Coordinates of C-alpha atoms and ligand atoms in Angstrom, one line a residue:
M1 CA 85.3 155.0 25.2
K2 CA 81.5 154.4 25.4
K3 CA 80.2 151.2 26.8
A4 CA 77.1 149.5 25.6
F5 CA 75.2 146.5 27.0
L6 CA 73.2 144.3 24.6
T7 CA 70.7 141.6 25.5
G8 CA 70.0 139.3 22.5
V9 CA 73.6 139.8 21.2
T10 CA 73.5 136.3 19.7
G11 CA 70.4 137.1 17.7
Q12 CA 70.0 138.6 14.2
D13 CA 69.8 142.2 15.4
G14 CA 72.3 141.8 18.2
S15 CA 74.9 140.7 15.8
Y16 CA 74.4 143.6 13.4
L17 CA 74.2 146.1 16.2
A18 CA 77.4 144.7 17.9
E19 CA 79.2 145.2 14.6
L20 CA 77.9 148.7 14.2
L21 CA 78.9 149.7 17.8
L22 CA 82.4 148.1 17.6
N23 CA 83.0 150.0 14.3
K24 CA 82.0 153.2 16.2
G25 CA 84.7 152.4 18.8
Y26 CA 82.3 151.2 21.6
E27 CA 83.2 148.6 24.2
V28 CA 80.4 146.1 23.8
H29 CA 79.1 143.8 26.5
G30 CA 76.6 141.1 25.5
L31 CA 74.3 138.8 27.5
I32 CA 74.4 135.2 26.3
R33 CA 72.6 132.1 27.5
R34 CA 74.3 128.9 28.4
S35 CA 73.5 126.3 25.8
S36 CA 74.6 122.7 25.3
T37 CA 75.5 123.6 21.7
F38 CA 77.3 126.8 20.5
N39 CA 74.9 129.7 20.1
T40 CA 77.3 132.4 19.1
D41 CA 77.6 131.7 15.3
R42 CA 76.3 135.2 14.4
I43 CA 79.0 137.0 16.5
D44 CA 82.0 134.6 16.2
H45 CA 83.5 136.8 13.6
L46 CA 83.5 139.7 16.0
Y47 CA 84.9 137.9 19.0
R48 CA 88.6 138.1 20.1
D49 CA 89.8 136.1 23.0
V50 CA 89.8 138.2 26.2
H51 CA 93.4 137.2 26.7
E52 CA 94.4 138.9 23.5
S53 CA 95.0 142.7 23.6
G54 CA 92.4 144.9 21.9
A55 CA 89.3 142.8 22.7
K56 CA 86.3 145.0 22.8
L57 CA 83.5 142.5 22.8
F58 CA 82.8 140.9 26.2
L59 CA 80.2 138.2 26.7
H60 CA 78.5 137.4 30.0
Y61 CA 76.3 134.5 30.9
G62 CA 72.8 135.3 32.1
D63 CA 69.1 135.0 31.4
L64 CA 66.3 137.5 31.2
S65 CA 64.4 135.5 33.8
V66 CA 67.0 136.2 36.5
S67 CA 66.7 139.8 37.9
G68 CA 69.5 139.7 40.5
Q69 CA 72.1 138.7 38.1
L70 CA 71.0 141.4 35.5
M71 CA 71.4 143.9 38.3
D72 CA 74.9 142.7 39.2
L73 CA 76.0 142.8 35.6
L74 CA 74.7 146.3 35.0
H75 CA 76.2 147.5 38.2
S76 CA 79.6 146.1 37.3
I77 CA 79.6 147.1 33.6
S78 CA 77.9 150.5 34.1
P79 CA 77.1 151.0 30.4
Q80 CA 76.1 154.4 29.0
E81 CA 73.7 152.7 26.6
I82 CA 71.6 149.5 26.9
Y83 CA 70.0 147.9 23.9
H84 CA 67.4 145.4 25.1
L85 CA 66.9 143.0 22.1
G86 CA 66.6 139.7 24.0
A87 CA 63.2 138.0 23.7
Q88 CA 61.3 134.9 22.8
S89 CA 60.7 136.5 19.4
H90 CA 58.7 134.0 17.5
V91 CA 55.0 134.8 17.1
R92 CA 53.8 131.3 16.3
V93 CA 55.9 129.8 19.1
S94 CA 54.3 132.3 21.5
F95 CA 51.0 130.5 21.1
D96 CA 52.7 127.3 22.3
M97 CA 54.6 129.0 25.1
P98 CA 52.5 132.0 26.2
E99 CA 53.6 132.0 29.8
Y100 CA 57.3 131.8 28.9
T101 CA 56.8 134.5 26.3
A102 CA 55.1 136.8 28.8
D103 CA 58.0 136.2 31.3
I104 CA 60.9 136.8 28.9
T105 CA 59.5 139.1 26.3
G106 CA 57.3 141.1 28.7
L107 CA 58.8 140.9 32.2
G108 CA 62.4 140.7 30.9
T109 CA 62.0 144.4 30.1
L110 CA 60.8 145.3 33.6
R111 CA 63.7 143.4 35.1
I112 CA 66.2 145.6 33.3
L113 CA 64.4 148.8 34.0
E114 CA 64.2 147.9 37.7
A115 CA 67.9 147.2 37.7
I116 CA 68.5 150.6 36.2
R117 CA 66.3 152.3 38.7
K118 CA 67.6 150.5 41.8
I119 CA 71.3 151.0 40.9
G120 CA 70.6 154.6 39.9
L121 CA 72.4 154.0 36.6
K122 CA 72.7 157.0 34.3
T123 CA 72.1 155.2 31.1
K124 CA 70.0 155.3 27.9
F125 CA 67.7 152.3 27.4
Y126 CA 66.4 151.0 24.0
Q127 CA 63.3 148.7 24.0
A128 CA 62.9 146.5 21.0
S129 CA 59.2 147.1 20.4
S130 CA 57.5 145.6 17.4
S131 CA 55.0 146.3 14.7
E132 CA 53.2 143.1 15.9
M133 CA 51.8 145.3 18.6
F134 CA 49.6 147.0 15.9
G135 CA 48.0 143.6 15.2
A136 CA 44.6 144.1 13.7
A137 CA 44.9 147.9 13.3
P138 CA 44.4 148.9 9.7
P139 CA 47.4 150.1 7.7
P140 CA 49.4 152.4 7.5
Q141 CA 50.5 152.2 11.1
S142 CA 52.4 155.0 12.8
E143 CA 53.3 156.1 16.4
K144 CA 49.7 157.3 16.7
T145 CA 48.1 154.0 15.8
I146 CA 46.3 152.2 18.7
F147 CA 47.6 148.8 19.4
Q148 CA 45.4 145.7 18.8
P149 CA 47.7 142.8 19.6
R150 CA 46.9 139.4 18.1
S151 CA 49.3 137.0 19.8
P152 CA 50.8 136.3 23.2
Y153 CA 54.1 137.7 21.8
A154 CA 52.4 141.0 20.7
A155 CA 50.6 141.3 24.1
A156 CA 54.0 140.8 25.9
K157 CA 55.6 143.5 23.7
V158 CA 52.7 145.9 24.4
Y159 CA 53.4 145.4 28.2
A160 CA 57.1 146.1 27.6
Y161 CA 56.3 149.2 25.5
H162 CA 54.1 150.7 28.3
I163 CA 56.5 149.8 31.1
A164 CA 59.4 151.5 29.3
Q165 CA 57.2 154.6 28.8
N166 CA 56.2 154.4 32.5
Y167 CA 59.8 154.3 33.8
R168 CA 60.6 157.2 31.5
D169 CA 57.7 159.3 33.0
A170 CA 57.9 158.1 36.6
Y171 CA 61.7 158.0 37.1
G172 CA 63.1 160.1 34.3
I173 CA 64.9 157.2 32.8
F174 CA 66.0 157.8 29.1
A175 CA 63.9 155.0 27.7
V176 CA 62.9 154.8 24.1
N177 CA 60.7 152.4 22.1
G178 CA 61.8 151.5 18.6
I179 CA 58.7 150.1 16.9
L180 CA 60.4 148.1 14.2
F181 CA 58.6 146.5 11.4
N182 CA 59.9 143.1 10.1
H183 CA 63.5 143.2 9.2
E184 CA 65.4 140.3 7.6
S185 CA 68.9 139.3 6.5
P186 CA 71.0 136.3 5.7
R187 CA 71.3 136.0 9.5
R188 CA 67.6 135.8 10.1
G189 CA 66.5 132.8 12.2
E190 CA 65.6 129.9 9.9
T191 CA 62.0 129.5 11.1
F192 CA 60.9 133.1 10.2
V193 CA 59.2 133.0 6.8
T194 CA 61.6 134.9 4.6
R195 CA 64.6 132.9 5.7
K196 CA 62.6 129.6 5.6
I197 CA 61.8 130.4 2.0
T198 CA 65.3 131.4 0.9
R199 CA 66.8 128.4 2.7
A200 CA 64.4 125.9 1.2
A201 CA 64.4 127.3 -2.3
T202 CA 68.2 127.3 -2.6
Q203 CA 68.2 123.7 -1.2
I204 CA 65.6 122.7 -3.8
K205 CA 67.7 124.3 -6.5
L206 CA 70.6 122.1 -5.6
G207 CA 68.5 118.9 -5.3
L208 CA 68.8 118.8 -1.5
K209 CA 65.0 118.8 -1.0
D210 CA 61.8 119.0 -3.0
K211 CA 59.0 120.7 -1.0
L212 CA 58.6 123.8 1.0
Y213 CA 55.7 123.7 3.5
L214 CA 54.2 127.1 4.4
G215 CA 51.2 128.5 6.2
N216 CA 49.2 131.7 5.3
L217 CA 50.6 133.0 2.0
E218 CA 48.2 136.1 1.9
A219 CA 49.7 137.8 5.0
K220 CA 51.4 141.0 4.1
R221 CA 54.5 142.5 5.8
D222 CA 56.7 145.6 5.5
W223 CA 60.1 143.9 5.2
G224 CA 63.4 145.8 5.5
F225 CA 67.0 144.9 6.0
A226 CA 68.2 144.3 9.6
G227 CA 71.5 146.1 8.9
D228 CA 69.6 149.3 8.1
F229 CA 67.3 149.0 11.1
V230 CA 70.0 148.7 13.8
E231 CA 71.3 152.1 12.7
A232 CA 67.9 153.5 13.7
M233 CA 68.3 152.0 17.1
W234 CA 71.6 153.7 17.6
L235 CA 70.3 157.0 16.3
M236 CA 67.4 156.9 18.8
L237 CA 69.9 156.7 21.7
Q238 CA 71.9 159.7 20.4
Q239 CA 68.9 162.1 20.7
E240 CA 68.7 164.7 23.5
K241 CA 65.3 163.6 24.5
P242 CA 63.8 160.1 24.7
D243 CA 61.0 159.4 22.3
D244 CA 59.3 156.5 20.4
F245 CA 59.8 155.8 16.7
V246 CA 58.3 153.6 14.0
I247 CA 61.0 152.1 11.7
A248 CA 59.7 150.7 8.4
T249 CA 60.3 150.8 4.7
G250 CA 56.8 152.0 3.8
E251 CA 56.2 149.1 1.3
T252 CA 54.2 145.9 2.0
H253 CA 54.3 142.6 0.2
S254 CA 52.6 139.2 0.7
V255 CA 54.3 136.0 1.7
R256 CA 53.2 134.6 -1.7
E257 CA 54.9 137.5 -3.5
F258 CA 58.2 137.0 -1.5
A259 CA 58.2 133.2 -2.3
E260 CA 57.3 133.7 -6.0
K261 CA 60.2 136.2 -6.4
V262 CA 62.7 133.9 -4.7
F263 CA 61.7 130.9 -6.8
A264 CA 61.7 133.0 -10.0
K265 CA 65.2 134.3 -9.2
L266 CA 66.4 130.7 -9.0
N267 CA 64.5 129.7 -12.2
L268 CA 62.3 127.4 -10.3
D269 CA 58.5 126.8 -10.7
Y270 CA 57.1 127.9 -7.4
N271 CA 53.8 125.9 -7.9
K272 CA 55.7 122.6 -8.1
H273 CA 57.4 123.0 -4.8
V274 CA 55.3 125.1 -2.4
V275 CA 52.7 123.2 -0.3
I276 CA 50.3 124.7 2.2
D277 CA 50.5 123.0 5.6
P278 CA 47.8 124.3 8.2
R279 CA 50.2 123.5 11.1
Y280 CA 51.8 126.9 10.2
F281 CA 48.6 128.8 10.5
R282 CA 48.2 130.9 13.6
P283 CA 45.1 131.0 15.8
T284 CA 44.9 134.7 15.1
E285 CA 46.8 136.3 12.3
V286 CA 48.1 139.8 11.6
D287 CA 46.9 140.4 8.0
V288 CA 48.7 143.6 6.9
L289 CA 51.6 145.5 8.3
L290 CA 52.7 148.7 6.5
G291 CA 54.7 151.3 8.5
D292 CA 54.7 155.0 8.3
A293 CA 58.3 156.0 9.4
D294 CA 57.9 159.7 8.6
K295 CA 58.8 160.8 12.2
A296 CA 62.0 158.8 12.1
K297 CA 62.9 160.3 8.7
K298 CA 62.3 163.9 10.0
T299 CA 63.8 163.6 13.5
L300 CA 66.5 161.0 13.1
G301 CA 67.3 161.5 9.5
W302 CA 66.8 157.8 9.0
K303 CA 65.7 156.0 5.9
P304 CA 66.3 152.4 4.6
K305 CA 69.1 151.9 2.1
I306 CA 68.2 148.3 0.9
N307 CA 64.9 147.8 -0.9
F308 CA 62.7 144.7 -1.2
N309 CA 64.4 143.2 -4.3
E310 CA 67.9 143.9 -3.0
L311 CA 67.0 142.2 0.2
I312 CA 65.8 139.1 -1.6
D313 CA 69.0 139.1 -3.8
M314 CA 71.1 139.3 -0.7
M315 CA 69.4 136.5 1.1
V316 CA 69.2 134.2 -1.9
T317 CA 72.9 134.7 -2.7
A318 CA 74.0 133.9 0.8
D319 CA 71.7 130.9 1.1
L320 CA 72.9 129.5 -2.2
E321 CA 76.4 129.6 -0.9
L322 CA 75.3 127.8 2.2
A323 CA 73.4 125.2 0.2
K324 CA 76.5 124.5 -2.0
K325 CA 78.5 123.8 1.2
E326 CA 75.7 121.5 2.4
K327 CA 75.7 119.7 -1.0
T328 CA 79.4 119.0 -0.7
L329 CA 78.8 117.4 2.7
V330 CA 75.8 115.4 1.4
D331 CA 77.8 114.2 -1.5
A332 CA 80.5 113.1 0.9
G333 CA 77.9 111.0 2.8
F334 CA 76.9 113.4 5.7
P335 CA 73.2 114.0 6.3
C336 CA 71.7 117.3 5.2
T337 CA 71.1 119.6 8.2
N338 CA 68.0 121.6 8.6
S339 CA 65.6 119.0 7.4
Q340 CA 63.7 118.5 10.7
R341 CA 62.0 121.6 12.1
I342 CA 58.9 121.6 14.2
I343 CA 57.9 125.2 13.3
Ligands
NAP1 P1 66.2 136.8 17.5 O1 67.2 136.6 16.3 O2 65.2 135.7 17.8 O3 67.1 136.9 18.8 C1 66.6 136.9 20.1 C2 67.7 137.0 21.1 O4 67.2 136.9 22.4 C3 68.8 135.9 21.0 O5 70.0 136.4 21.3 C4 68.3 134.9 22.1 O6 69.4 134.1 22.6 C5 67.9 135.9 23.2 N1 67.1 135.4 24.2 C6 65.9 134.6 24.0 N2 65.5 134.2 25.2 C7 66.3 134.7 26.2 C8 66.4 134.6 27.6 N3 65.5 133.9 28.3 N4 67.5 135.2 28.2 C9 68.4 135.9 27.5 N5 68.4 136.0 26.2 C10 67.4 135.4 25.5 O7 65.5 138.2 17.4 P2 65.8 139.4 16.4 O8 65.2 139.2 15.1 O9 67.3 139.7 16.5 O10 65.0 140.6 17.2 C11 65.6 141.3 18.2 C12 64.5 141.9 19.1 O11 63.7 142.8 18.3 C13 63.6 140.9 19.7 O12 63.2 141.5 21.0 C14 62.4 140.9 18.8 O13 61.2 140.5 19.5 C15 62.3 142.3 18.3 N6 61.8 142.6 17.0 C16 62.3 141.9 15.9 C17 61.8 142.2 14.7 C18 62.3 141.5 13.5 O14 61.6 141.7 12.4 N7 63.4 140.9 13.5 C19 60.9 143.3 14.5 C20 60.4 144.0 15.7 C21 60.9 143.6 16.9 P3 69.7 132.7 21.9 O15 70.6 133.0 20.7 O16 70.4 132.0 23.0 O17 68.4 132.0 21.5
F7E2 O1 55.8 135.5 9.8 C1 53.3 133.9 7.6 C2 52.9 134.1 9.0 O2 57.3 134.4 11.4 C3 55.4 136.4 8.8 C4 59.3 138.5 14.3 O3 60.6 139.0 14.0 O4 58.3 140.1 12.9 C5 58.4 138.8 13.1 O5 57.1 138.2 13.3 C6 54.1 136.0 8.1 C7 53.0 135.6 9.1 O6 57.3 136.9 11.2 C8 54.8 130.6 7.3 O7 51.6 133.6 9.3 C9 53.3 131.8 6.3 O8 51.8 136.2 8.7 O9 58.3 135.5 9.5 P1 57.2 135.5 10.5 P2 56.2 137.6 12.1 O10 55.2 136.7 12.7 O11 55.7 138.8 11.3 C10 57.7 140.9 13.9 C11 57.8 142.3 13.6 C12 58.4 140.6 15.2 O12 58.4 141.4 16.1 C13 58.7 139.2 15.5 O13 59.7 139.1 16.6 O14 54.4 134.8 7.4 N1 53.8 132.6 7.3 N2 53.9 130.6 6.3 C14 54.7 131.9 7.9 N3 55.5 132.2 9.0 C15 56.4 131.3 9.4 N4 57.2 131.7 10.4 N5 56.5 130.1 8.9 C16 55.7 129.7 7.8 O15 55.8 128.6 7.3

């Protein structure tokens, strides 16, 4: 039985990837942070108590800022595959927390690579690189495009990308960079724009709120489905040689278009509810991302299965169900959750 170690297992991608690996018969070990509230919602459906027979998902406390413990964990687990997904992943937040973002999103990668090197672990390593690294580079962006990062988050990811390549070249570690364009799902964090829109619009539909405050509506993104994208991560680690791949749908849409489609699907007038709030503008913006995933198609045989409209349908349907549950609680006198977010 193959063993995989995932950082970021409690995140959107970590949950889909854990599902995929468990279905393939892997034993999955995930790094989780201690939190005063539960932070395992996305993987609770996968977890079986370790005292029960047949448990294949094991969770370990740790943090990407603590190298010694990462080394101990990797030494004792000795996984054949490591998927490094953990990060401070919010671009807007990275302007508020640049040092923390550099430490976790940038140096976190180095800490794992150093652990692999020092232990002498024979393992394959996946680095969650990002289309944000392309920044101001004109579209379409491919593996050959020069990075022009536009945020502390993107700069940290560029460092992590290069250090993964350096450990591949210098020490022969099987390290790959998956340069993934935006990917979304019903499990997407609620402060990323797609989910913020589907959550608010479905709550508006049920009378739980009236306004949705957004920033730059003209930014364009190449949005895919997270479930499709984690398959590409796995495929990259099944190759004979380590290499870097862009993963994208090859279509780009504006934030405005996404929001208009969501409101239209719910028979709501977008103009009545969407308000621009400059607090959501970024000091430097990435205007257009549009990926060319031709290399992944040819080498990995990967292509997305879910298109833009299907993604919106999936997210709206899931959030409508959630809003209905919230309405039941509100009708029973409980306060509506999710009303107070800073970003
Ligand atoms: P996400 O939902 O924000 O999940 C991030 C994960 O990292 C969570 O499990 C989080 O734990 C964990 N984490 C954060 N700080 C940590 C720390 N100090 N120590 C240990 N774990 C920590 O992100 P995602 O959307 O799944 O993305 C996965 C990875 O791909 C990230 O590296 C992201 O930057 C990158 N990426 C994402 C996209 C995208 O469109 N989704 C595109 C390209 C690249 P908690 O649950 O405890 O917060
Ligand atoms: O913003 C604009 C915002 O926060 C998308 C992360 O997964 O993908 C993600 O980063 C666009 C930006 O994602 C709001 O200005 C307008 O242009 O959903 P987002 P992101 O910044 O593209 C990349 C590939 C990653 O690697 C990251 O980890 O939407 N926008 N109004 C807004 N964005 C947010 N969050 N909130 C707004 O109200």
